[in-house]
Amino acid sequence: MTSEEWEQLGLNTSEGNTTSRESSPSPDYLYAIPAVYGLIVLIGLIGNATLIKIFLTVKSMRNVPNIFITSLALGDLLLLLTCAPVDASKYVADEWLFGRVGCKLIAFIQLTSVGVSVFTLTALSADRYKAIVRPMDIQTSNALLKICLKVALIWIVSMLLAVPDAVYSDLYSFYEPHVNKSFAACAPYPPDDELHPKIHSMAFFLIFYVIPLSIISVYYFHIAKNLIRSAYNIPVEGNQHIRRQIESRKRLAKTVLVFVGLFALCWLPNHIIYLYRSYRYAQVDTSLMHRVASICARILAFTNSCVNPFALYLLSKTFRKQFNNNLFCCKSHFLIRSASMSRSTTTSRMTSLKSTNHSVASFSLVNGNFVHQEGCV
């Protein structure tokens, strides 16, 4: 890697660097990192696109939790297709390739995607809380419409919170004393601003991590308490319908909890590194430990955008069945077409063979040959 990357919470783009190659790792190491990004994008594209297709085409899968999960997958796709390639480009390019407009646009998209993820997980947890702890409060009338409006509101709020980043992000010149060179970086503030980066990093750590996860923790505390109480109150005999209902709710609550856990695990290192950089904003840490930690944190953050469909695959039998049907449908259609073409070819050959046999037999009879010669052709 060339100069120190600047990523705002995984929300800003990193700098286009112009430092000397003397401080860089080996070329093989550099080109391996974009390859990892490419693998993450490919896996995430397959998983999230298949998930969205299932929820759009399979009517039985269109329920309240799945609408939230579809929105989550859409946000992940947006991040993977736009921001991951930009983030990977810095490891092989010596300068920022996307100009001021790209700097502002990528910052806006990344922050919007992260906002959609964490706020959707919070809404999912609230939905599970209502379904398990307060089931009588659930409104059946126009439920899907109300959920769609909530999803739209999540996207609008996420975009509004991303607007300041888009406005203030720009190309600034940073100085790297280790090699006595300057480099252009896409960052939210100029290097001589010491106060605003600290406020900015702490505000986003609270808004996009601490506060949502704290709310989710409260919801799941009450969910766990309710499920434990319900397990003790169910009679040993009978009430199989109630048992199945509780088991179904527990599975779905477990799925949402896994999503939340993956988000918390994948984004925490990136938040920590951003806070660390913000409190020494004008300086560039060129140490190997910081460099490796930055790369791992970035890759882990983008990995979060491709793991949810596969977590759902492991946790949900219904989704696993639909996923297999959709993922392998192309292979099945290909095999069916191949078999059909094979049968058609065989039939044509048999018809041609019979026609040829008949013609040869007739020819033999005209020449006075034995009729049993027909079978020898």
Short mmCIF file of C-alpha atoms in Angstrom, two decimals:
data_model
loop_
_atom_site.label_atom_id
_atom_site.label_comp_id
_atom_site.label_asym_id
_atom_site.label_seq_id
_atom_site.Cartn_x
_atom_site.Cartn_y
_atom_site.Cartn_z
CA MET A 1 0.00 0.00 0.00
CA THR A 2 1.28 3.48 -0.77
CA SER A 3 0.31 6.32 1.56
CA GLU A 4 -1.99 5.97 4.53
CA GLU A 5 -5.60 5.50 3.53
CA TRP A 6 -8.22 7.83 4.86
CA GLU A 7 -11.55 6.21 5.27
CA GLN A 8 -14.22 7.88 7.21
CA LEU A 9 -15.86 5.11 9.18
CA GLY A 10 -15.87 3.12 6.02
CA LEU A 11 -18.12 5.92 4.98
CA ASN A 12 -15.67 8.25 3.28
CA THR A 13 -13.50 7.17 0.46
CA SER A 14 -9.81 6.79 0.98
CA GLU A 15 -7.18 9.07 -0.31
CA GLY A 16 -5.64 8.94 -3.69
CA ASN A 17 -2.06 8.63 -2.65
CA THR A 18 1.08 9.96 -4.27
CA THR A 19 3.80 8.75 -1.97
CA SER A 20 6.96 6.99 -2.94
CA ARG A 21 6.96 3.29 -3.69
CA GLU A 22 9.90 2.93 -1.31
CA SER A 23 7.50 2.61 1.61
CA SER A 24 5.19 0.19 -0.18
CA PRO A 25 4.87 -3.54 0.30
CA SER A 26 5.71 -5.91 -2.52
CA PRO A 27 3.66 -5.69 -5.75
CA ASP A 28 2.26 -9.19 -5.20
CA TYR A 29 0.93 -8.06 -1.85
CA LEU A 30 -0.66 -4.99 -3.42
CA TYR A 31 -2.43 -6.88 -6.19
CA ALA A 32 -3.66 -9.59 -3.82
CA ILE A 33 -5.79 -7.05 -1.93
CA PRO A 34 -7.96 -6.00 -4.94
CA ALA A 35 -8.35 -9.70 -5.70
CA VAL A 36 -9.84 -10.19 -2.22
CA TYR A 37 -12.16 -7.23 -2.86
CA GLY A 38 -13.19 -8.79 -6.16
CA LEU A 39 -14.05 -12.06 -4.44
CA ILE A 40 -16.13 -10.24 -1.83
CA VAL A 41 -18.02 -8.34 -4.54
CA LEU A 42 -18.68 -11.53 -6.53
CA ILE A 43 -19.95 -13.49 -3.52
CA GLY A 44 -22.03 -10.55 -2.32
CA LEU A 45 -23.52 -9.99 -5.77
CA ILE A 46 -24.61 -13.62 -6.09
CA GLY A 47 -25.99 -13.85 -2.55
CA ASN A 48 -27.81 -10.53 -2.34
CA ALA A 49 -29.15 -10.58 -5.90
CA THR A 50 -30.53 -14.10 -5.37
CA LEU A 51 -32.07 -13.05 -2.05
CA ILE A 52 -33.80 -10.04 -3.64
CA LYS A 53 -35.04 -12.16 -6.55
CA ILE A 54 -36.54 -14.73 -4.17
CA PHE A 55 -38.44 -12.14 -2.14
CA LEU A 56 -39.72 -10.40 -5.27
CA THR A 57 -40.83 -13.51 -7.18
CA VAL A 58 -41.98 -15.94 -4.45
CA LYS A 59 -45.27 -14.71 -3.04
CA SER A 60 -45.07 -16.83 0.11
CA MET A 61 -41.81 -15.09 1.07
CA ARG A 62 -43.32 -11.60 1.05
CA ASN A 63 -43.77 -10.97 4.76
CA VAL A 64 -42.76 -8.15 7.09
CA PRO A 65 -39.30 -9.42 8.16
CA ASN A 66 -38.38 -10.31 4.58
CA ILE A 67 -39.21 -6.79 3.35
CA PHE A 68 -36.66 -5.43 5.82
CA ILE A 69 -34.13 -8.09 4.79
CA THR A 70 -34.65 -7.23 1.12
CA SER A 71 -33.95 -3.57 1.89
CA LEU A 72 -30.82 -4.65 3.76
CA ALA A 73 -29.67 -6.68 0.74
CA LEU A 74 -30.31 -3.73 -1.59
CA GLY A 75 -28.16 -1.47 0.57
CA ASP A 76 -25.39 -4.09 0.60
CA LEU A 77 -25.53 -4.41 -3.19
CA LEU A 78 -25.23 -0.64 -3.55
CA LEU A 79 -22.14 -0.60 -1.35
CA LEU A 80 -20.48 -3.54 -3.07
CA LEU A 81 -21.06 -2.38 -6.64
CA THR A 82 -20.03 1.25 -6.18
CA CYS A 83 -17.75 1.67 -3.17
CA ALA A 84 -15.83 -1.60 -2.93
CA PRO A 85 -14.20 -1.19 -6.40
CA VAL A 86 -13.26 2.41 -5.55
CA ASP A 87 -11.78 1.31 -2.25
CA ALA A 88 -9.81 -1.46 -3.96
CA SER A 89 -8.41 0.90 -6.60
CA LYS A 90 -6.25 2.76 -4.09
CA TYR A 91 -3.99 -0.25 -3.65
CA VAL A 92 -2.90 -0.23 -7.31
CA ALA A 93 -3.20 3.46 -8.23
CA ASP A 94 -0.86 6.27 -7.20
CA GLU A 95 -3.54 8.96 -7.25
CA TRP A 96 -7.22 9.51 -6.63
CA LEU A 97 -8.92 8.49 -9.86
CA PHE A 98 -12.45 9.79 -9.43
CA GLY A 99 -12.15 13.56 -9.02
CA ARG A 100 -14.08 15.84 -6.65
CA VAL A 101 -17.48 14.59 -7.83
CA GLY A 102 -16.45 11.00 -7.20
CA CYS A 103 -15.13 11.95 -3.77
CA LYS A 104 -18.46 13.46 -2.75
CA LEU A 105 -20.63 10.82 -4.41
CA ILE A 106 -18.82 7.82 -2.96
CA ALA A 107 -18.85 9.36 0.53
CA PHE A 108 -22.62 9.86 0.19
CA ILE A 109 -23.28 6.32 -1.05
CA GLN A 110 -21.14 4.63 1.59
CA LEU A 111 -22.71 6.49 4.48
CA THR A 112 -26.21 5.90 3.08
CA SER A 113 -25.55 2.17 2.81
CA VAL A 114 -24.21 1.90 6.35
CA GLY A 115 -27.17 3.89 7.65
CA VAL A 116 -29.62 1.63 5.83
CA SER A 117 -27.92 -1.44 7.32
CA VAL A 118 -27.87 -0.38 10.96
CA PHE A 119 -31.29 1.31 10.96
CA THR A 120 -32.89 -1.66 9.18
CA LEU A 121 -31.42 -4.02 11.77
CA THR A 122 -32.87 -1.78 14.49
CA ALA A 123 -36.29 -1.83 12.79
CA LEU A 124 -36.08 -5.63 12.42
CA SER A 125 -35.34 -5.98 16.13
CA ALA A 126 -38.30 -3.73 16.95
CA ASP A 127 -40.50 -5.86 14.70
CA ARG A 128 -39.39 -9.06 16.46
CA TYR A 129 -40.02 -7.39 19.83
CA LYS A 130 -43.60 -6.57 18.83
CA ALA A 131 -44.20 -10.04 17.38
CA ILE A 132 -42.91 -11.88 20.46
CA VAL A 133 -43.41 -9.59 23.47
CA ARG A 134 -46.44 -7.57 22.36
CA PRO A 135 -48.22 -9.63 19.67
CA MET A 136 -51.58 -7.96 20.36
CA ASP A 137 -50.19 -4.62 19.16
CA ILE A 138 -49.55 -5.89 15.64
CA GLN A 139 -51.89 -4.29 13.09
CA THR A 140 -52.94 -6.65 10.30
CA SER A 141 -54.65 -3.97 8.20
CA ASN A 142 -52.29 -2.55 5.56
CA ALA A 143 -49.33 -4.09 7.39
CA LEU A 144 -47.18 -4.49 4.28
CA LEU A 145 -47.87 -0.92 3.16
CA LYS A 146 -46.84 0.41 6.56
CA ILE A 147 -43.64 -1.62 6.50
CA CYS A 148 -42.82 -0.36 3.01
CA LEU A 149 -43.27 3.20 4.28
CA LYS A 150 -40.92 2.44 7.18
CA VAL A 151 -38.33 1.09 4.77
CA ALA A 152 -38.64 4.21 2.61
CA LEU A 153 -38.24 6.37 5.72
CA ILE A 154 -35.06 4.49 6.67
CA TRP A 155 -33.58 5.22 3.24
CA ILE A 156 -34.58 8.89 3.40
CA VAL A 157 -33.10 9.37 6.89
CA SER A 158 -29.89 7.58 5.86
CA MET A 159 -29.51 9.81 2.81
CA LEU A 160 -30.17 12.98 4.82
CA LEU A 161 -27.49 11.98 7.33
CA ALA A 162 -25.10 11.39 4.44
CA VAL A 163 -25.62 14.85 2.90
CA PRO A 164 -23.12 16.68 5.19
CA ASP A 165 -20.42 14.19 4.25
CA ALA A 166 -21.12 14.75 0.57
CA VAL A 167 -20.97 18.52 1.06
CA TYR A 168 -17.76 18.70 3.08
CA SER A 169 -15.79 15.83 1.52
CA ASP A 170 -13.20 17.12 -0.90
CA LEU A 171 -9.67 16.56 -2.15
CA TYR A 172 -7.16 17.87 0.38
CA SER A 173 -3.37 17.77 0.49
CA PHE A 174 -1.82 15.74 3.33
CA TYR A 175 1.86 15.61 4.25
CA GLU A 176 3.69 12.36 5.01
CA PRO A 177 6.91 13.20 6.89
CA HIS A 178 8.27 9.67 6.64
CA VAL A 179 9.03 10.11 2.92
CA ASN A 180 8.85 13.93 2.85
CA LYS A 181 6.02 14.00 0.32
CA SER A 182 2.44 15.24 0.07
CA PHE A 183 -0.52 13.33 -1.28
CA ALA A 184 -4.06 14.20 -2.31
CA ALA A 185 -6.75 12.64 -0.16
CA CYS A 186 -10.51 12.53 -0.26
CA ALA A 187 -11.42 13.54 3.29
CA PRO A 188 -14.21 15.39 5.12
CA TYR A 189 -11.94 18.12 6.51
CA PRO A 190 -8.60 19.76 5.65
CA PRO A 191 -5.51 18.55 7.56
CA ASP A 192 -5.18 21.72 9.65
CA ASP A 193 -8.64 21.22 11.20
CA GLU A 194 -8.21 19.41 14.51
CA LEU A 195 -11.55 19.91 16.25
CA HIS A 196 -14.15 18.94 13.64
CA PRO A 197 -12.68 15.50 12.83
CA LYS A 198 -12.92 14.54 16.52
CA ILE A 199 -16.53 15.69 16.74
CA HIS A 200 -17.35 14.06 13.41
CA SER A 201 -15.86 10.65 14.26
CA MET A 202 -17.46 10.51 17.70
CA ALA A 203 -20.87 11.59 16.36
CA PHE A 204 -20.88 8.91 13.69
CA PHE A 205 -19.63 6.26 16.10
CA LEU A 206 -22.60 7.05 18.33
CA ILE A 207 -25.23 7.46 15.57
CA PHE A 208 -24.24 4.52 13.37
CA TYR A 209 -23.00 2.07 15.98
CA VAL A 210 -23.40 2.65 19.72
CA ILE A 211 -26.97 4.01 19.90
CA PRO A 212 -28.58 1.54 17.42
CA LEU A 213 -26.84 -1.45 18.99
CA SER A 214 -27.85 -0.28 22.46
CA ILE A 215 -31.50 -0.07 21.35
CA ILE A 216 -31.24 -3.51 19.76
CA SER A 217 -29.74 -4.90 22.98
CA VAL A 218 -32.72 -3.60 24.98
CA TYR A 219 -35.16 -5.20 22.51
CA TYR A 220 -33.39 -8.54 22.67
CA PHE A 221 -33.20 -8.50 26.44
CA HIS A 222 -37.00 -8.31 26.56
CA ILE A 223 -37.35 -10.87 23.75
CA ALA A 224 -35.14 -13.37 25.59
CA LYS A 225 -36.98 -12.81 28.86
CA ASN A 226 -40.35 -13.33 27.18
CA LEU A 227 -39.27 -16.49 25.38
CA ILE A 228 -37.86 -18.01 28.58
CA ARG A 229 -41.09 -17.24 30.43
CA SER A 230 -43.17 -18.70 27.59
CA ALA A 231 -41.15 -21.92 27.58
CA TYR A 232 -41.92 -22.48 31.26
CA ASN A 233 -45.62 -21.60 30.96
CA ILE A 234 -46.49 -23.99 28.11
CA PRO A 235 -48.18 -27.18 29.38
CA VAL A 236 -46.31 -30.40 28.80
CA GLU A 237 -49.18 -31.96 26.85
CA GLY A 238 -51.10 -30.40 23.99
CA ASN A 239 -50.79 -26.88 22.57
CA GLN A 240 -48.63 -28.06 19.68
CA HIS A 241 -49.72 -25.06 17.63
CA ILE A 242 -48.47 -22.68 20.32
CA ARG A 243 -45.18 -24.59 20.57
CA ARG A 244 -44.65 -24.39 16.80
CA GLN A 245 -45.47 -20.69 16.82
CA ILE A 246 -42.97 -19.98 19.59
CA GLU A 247 -40.29 -22.06 17.85
CA SER A 248 -40.87 -20.15 14.63
CA ARG A 249 -40.56 -16.83 16.43
CA LYS A 250 -37.38 -18.00 18.18
CA ARG A 251 -35.80 -19.01 14.86
CA LEU A 252 -36.58 -15.66 13.25
CA ALA A 253 -35.38 -13.74 16.31
CA LYS A 254 -32.17 -15.81 16.23
CA THR A 255 -31.68 -14.94 12.54
CA VAL A 256 -32.02 -11.21 13.20
CA LEU A 257 -29.66 -11.50 16.17
CA VAL A 258 -27.06 -13.18 13.95
CA PHE A 259 -27.37 -10.30 11.45
CA VAL A 260 -26.86 -7.79 14.25
CA GLY A 261 -23.88 -9.70 15.62
CA LEU A 262 -22.23 -9.85 12.20
CA PHE A 263 -22.71 -6.12 11.71
CA ALA A 264 -21.28 -5.29 15.15
CA LEU A 265 -18.27 -7.55 14.63
CA CYS A 266 -17.49 -6.44 11.07
CA TRP A 267 -17.80 -2.67 11.61
CA LEU A 268 -16.23 -2.22 15.07
CA PRO A 269 -12.57 -2.34 13.88
CA ASN A 270 -13.29 0.27 11.21
CA HIS A 271 -14.91 2.60 13.74
CA ILE A 272 -11.96 2.24 16.10
CA ILE A 273 -9.42 3.03 13.39
CA TYR A 274 -11.42 6.05 12.26
CA LEU A 275 -11.55 7.37 15.82
CA TYR A 276 -7.81 6.80 16.17
CA ARG A 277 -7.07 8.72 12.95
CA SER A 278 -9.44 11.55 13.82
CA TYR A 279 -7.61 12.28 17.04
CA ARG A 280 -4.32 12.59 15.15
CA TYR A 281 -5.83 13.97 11.95
CA ALA A 282 -2.88 15.96 10.58
CA GLN A 283 -0.39 13.11 11.04
CA VAL A 284 0.02 10.00 8.92
CA ASP A 285 0.74 6.76 10.72
CA THR A 286 3.01 4.75 8.39
CA SER A 287 3.68 1.87 10.79
CA LEU A 288 3.22 -1.66 9.51
CA MET A 289 0.79 -2.52 12.31
CA HIS A 290 -1.49 0.40 11.46
CA ARG A 291 -1.29 -0.41 7.77
CA VAL A 292 -2.25 -4.07 8.24
CA ALA A 293 -4.99 -3.17 10.72
CA SER A 294 -6.46 -0.66 8.25
CA ILE A 295 -6.54 -3.20 5.42
CA CYS A 296 -8.14 -5.88 7.61
CA ALA A 297 -10.71 -3.45 8.99
CA ARG A 298 -11.73 -2.29 5.52
CA ILE A 299 -12.02 -5.82 4.15
CA LEU A 300 -14.00 -6.92 7.21
CA ALA A 301 -16.40 -3.99 6.81
CA PHE A 302 -17.12 -4.85 3.17
CA THR A 303 -17.41 -8.54 4.06
CA ASN A 304 -20.44 -7.67 6.15
CA SER A 305 -22.26 -6.78 2.91
CA CYS A 306 -21.95 -10.31 1.54
CA VAL A 307 -22.47 -12.59 4.58
CA ASN A 308 -26.14 -11.99 5.42
CA PRO A 309 -27.61 -14.13 2.58
CA PHE A 310 -25.38 -17.05 3.57
CA ALA A 311 -26.21 -16.65 7.24
CA LEU A 312 -29.88 -16.78 6.23
CA TYR A 313 -29.12 -19.86 4.10
CA LEU A 314 -27.77 -21.68 7.16
CA LEU A 315 -30.53 -20.56 9.52
CA SER A 316 -33.68 -20.81 7.37
CA LYS A 317 -34.82 -24.04 5.72
CA THR A 318 -37.41 -22.20 3.63
CA PHE A 319 -34.89 -19.72 2.28
CA ARG A 320 -32.35 -22.51 1.73
CA LYS A 321 -34.83 -24.37 -0.46
CA GLN A 322 -35.69 -21.26 -2.48
CA PHE A 323 -32.02 -20.27 -2.73
CA ASN A 324 -31.08 -23.70 -4.13
CA ASN A 325 -33.95 -23.58 -6.60
CA ASN A 326 -32.94 -20.15 -7.88
CA LEU A 327 -29.20 -20.60 -7.79
CA PHE A 328 -29.21 -23.85 -9.70
CA CYS A 329 -32.17 -23.11 -11.99
CA CYS A 330 -29.85 -22.11 -14.85
CA LYS A 331 -27.99 -25.40 -14.53
CA SER A 332 -31.28 -27.33 -14.46
CA HIS A 333 -32.60 -25.51 -17.54
CA PHE A 334 -29.33 -26.21 -19.33
CA LEU A 335 -29.51 -29.93 -18.49
CA ILE A 336 -33.18 -30.09 -19.57
CA ARG A 337 -32.38 -28.38 -22.89
CA SER A 338 -29.40 -30.68 -23.42
CA ALA A 339 -31.53 -33.77 -22.76
CA SER A 340 -34.28 -32.45 -25.02
CA MET A 341 -31.82 -31.77 -27.83
CA SER A 342 -30.30 -35.21 -27.34
CA ARG A 343 -33.72 -36.88 -27.57
CA SER A 344 -34.59 -34.79 -30.62
CA THR A 345 -31.34 -35.74 -32.34
CA THR A 346 -31.84 -39.42 -31.53
CA THR A 347 -35.40 -39.33 -32.89
CA SER A 348 -34.21 -37.65 -36.08
CA ARG A 349 -31.49 -40.25 -36.55
CA MET A 350 -33.94 -43.12 -36.01
CA THR A 351 -36.37 -41.58 -38.53
CA SER A 352 -33.56 -41.08 -40.99
CA LEU A 353 -32.35 -44.63 -40.40
CA LYS A 354 -35.80 -46.11 -41.06
CA SER A 355 -36.17 -44.06 -44.20
CA THR A 356 -32.75 -45.18 -45.42
CA ASN A 357 -33.50 -48.80 -44.61
CA HIS A 358 -36.73 -48.63 -46.56
CA SER A 359 -35.00 -47.11 -49.56
CA VAL A 360 -32.22 -49.72 -49.56
CA ALA A 361 -34.70 -52.54 -49.18
CA SER A 362 -36.70 -51.29 -52.16
CA PHE A 363 -33.54 -50.99 -54.20
CA SER A 364 -32.56 -54.55 -53.33
CA LEU A 365 -35.91 -55.93 -54.36
CA VAL A 366 -35.68 -54.20 -57.71
CA ASN A 367 -32.37 -55.91 -58.28
CA GLY A 368 -33.75 -59.29 -57.28
CA ASN A 369 -31.89 -59.48 -53.94
CA PHE A 370 -33.28 -61.20 -50.88
CA VAL A 371 -35.63 -59.18 -48.75
CA HIS A 372 -33.75 -60.16 -45.53
CA GLN A 373 -30.94 -57.86 -46.66
CA GLU A 374 -33.06 -54.96 -45.31
CA GLY A 375 -31.99 -55.76 -41.78
CA CYS A 376 -28.30 -55.68 -42.62
CA VAL A 377 -28.17 -51.99 -43.47
#
